[in-house]
Phi, psi and omega in degrees: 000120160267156214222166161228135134319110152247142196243148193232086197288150178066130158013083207258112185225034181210128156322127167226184204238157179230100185202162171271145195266353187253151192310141167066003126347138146317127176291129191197122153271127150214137152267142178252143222254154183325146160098334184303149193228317193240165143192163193266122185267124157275140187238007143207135217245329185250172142026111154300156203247335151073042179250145208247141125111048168279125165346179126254135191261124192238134181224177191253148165236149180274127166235116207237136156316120187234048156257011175250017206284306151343291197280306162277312220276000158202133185231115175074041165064000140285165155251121202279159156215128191251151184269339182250027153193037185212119175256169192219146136213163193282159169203118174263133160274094166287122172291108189218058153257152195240135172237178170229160169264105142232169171307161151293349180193137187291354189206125154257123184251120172214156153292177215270296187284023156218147178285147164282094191264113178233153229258142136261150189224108179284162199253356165214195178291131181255157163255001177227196170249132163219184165238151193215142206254188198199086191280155185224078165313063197298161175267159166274174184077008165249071171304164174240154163235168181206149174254159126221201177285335152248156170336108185239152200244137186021081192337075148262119123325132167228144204222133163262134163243161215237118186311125185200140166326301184274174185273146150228163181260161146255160184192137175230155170248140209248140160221051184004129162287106182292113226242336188084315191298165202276170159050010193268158193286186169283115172305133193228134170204168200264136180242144195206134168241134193226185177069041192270162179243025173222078193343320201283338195278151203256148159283094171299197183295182166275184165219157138267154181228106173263147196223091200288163167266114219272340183291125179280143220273301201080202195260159191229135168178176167294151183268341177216141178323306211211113199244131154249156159200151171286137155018279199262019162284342144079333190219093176272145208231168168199182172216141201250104156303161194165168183269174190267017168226035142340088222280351131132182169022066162243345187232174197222124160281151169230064166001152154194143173072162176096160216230168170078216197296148196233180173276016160151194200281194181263152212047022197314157147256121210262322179232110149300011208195133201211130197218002171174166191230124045265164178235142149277101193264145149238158220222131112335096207246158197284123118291087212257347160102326171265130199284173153053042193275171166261125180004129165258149165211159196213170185234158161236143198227073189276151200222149182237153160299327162265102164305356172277345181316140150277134168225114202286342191213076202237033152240171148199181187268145161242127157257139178246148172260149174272097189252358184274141146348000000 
């Protein structure tokens, strides 16, 4: 139950009635009986209602002579006052319950290719409308596009809540930008809220939001088994297949095996860096000038730095011919 002091000054050698004089006020009586100097007048007798961002309601109180109480305090559907035997004073009812916003959940999980819906929650009944902006803190290189219930700005969200009695949710829909590419780690990004537009409202914690990569890598290898060239062509080329959403510079060529002179040295890496596909790899090959030598063969061998890539074709054969004379 909440209350006021009221001191009641001077000689109190009558009884008087205390009650509020104003329209919409709690209905509340007390007498206070002769000699009384303080009492607690309560001024609501039921439940705090525990409804959160309510005015403050300020109403007058009466203090009356209280065999004149009948008679004055209301005529003709007024509240009468007499100044010389009706004392008066404001009395604000202040609110003070408090609500927060927090997420539904401390960690949101989604792929590149599916919408997100994510939810906010009061922890109580509001008396007016507000709003809350809702930020998205990115890692780089992970844009976002977004659907929600309003418009968003540098990926910001305002999400309105609505005067209600009850605790209620809002929910906006996140929708990741599919990017195509393969492999890529997960993107992370912090979600937080700020900018309410109402000072008494409280903050839960942030969430994170990861949002993983649903593209399968596909298959990788030499585009043919087996390259022959001549000698004296002097530049051996071959070519590497892969998918077009490739996220670039993870795998490597190797020269190995074969005997007498190679296309460079063994194990050379001849293209380190592979940045899109199809890739052309290129070699040297020797023109030593000497006739009737026999077919040289080499194997070239491509490798990814992450071993889980699968690569369906990752060898091939080089044969060189002897074109000299």
């Amino acid at each position: 139950m909440a209350g006021v002091r009221v001191q009641v000054n001077g000689d109190s050698i009558r009884d008087f009635s205390l009650f509020f004089i104003q329209e919409g006020a709690p209905q509340q009586m007390l007498t206070v009986m002769a000699g009384e100097q303080g009492i607690l007048f309560p001024m609501i007798s039921n439940p705090d209602d525990e409804i959160a961002l309510q005015d403050d309601r300020t109403f007058r109180l009466g203090l009356l002579p209280l065999e004149e109480f009948q008679d004055r305090i209301n005529v003709g559907g007024q509240s009468q006052t007499d100044p010389q035997t009706f004392a008066e004073a404001n009395v604000t009812i202040v609110d003070n319950d408090g609500v927060t916003v927090s997420f539904s959940q401390s960690v949101y999980t989604t792929q590149e290719n599916m919408s997100l819906m994510i939810t906010l929650s009061l922890d109580h009944g509001i008396a007016t409308d507000f709003y809350v902006d809702v930020t998205a803190d990115l890692t780089p290189g992970a844009p976002l596009a977004y659907l929600s219930l309003s418009t968003p700005v540098n990926d910001v969200f305002k999400v309105n809540f609505m005067a209600s009695n009850s605790p209620e949710s809002r929910s906006f829909l996140l929708t990741p930008v599919d990017d195509t590419k393969s492999e890529e780690p997960d993107e992370v990004a912090t979600l937080s809220l700020a900018a309410v537009s109402d000072g008494r409202v409280a903050f839960g914690s942030n969430a994170q939001l990861i949002i993983e990569d649903d593209e399968g890598f596909g298959d990788v290898g030499f585009r043919v088994e087996s390259y022959t060239f001549m000698e004296d062509d002097g530049v051996g080329r071959v070519v590497v297949d892969g998918p077009s959403n490739f996220p670039g510079g993870i795998f490597s060529v190797q020269i190995s095996g074969g005997p007498g002179r190679q296309p460079g040295a063994s194990g050379e890496n001849v293209d380190r860096n592979l940045t899109s596909f199809p890739a052309v790899v290129t070699f040297d090959i020797t023109n030593d000038d000497f006739a009737l030598e026999p077919m040289e063969r080499y194997t070239l061998r491509l490798t990814a730095s992450d071993p889980i890539i699968p690569i369906s074709r990752a060898e091939t054969e080089i044969l060189i011919v002897d074109d000299d004379c």
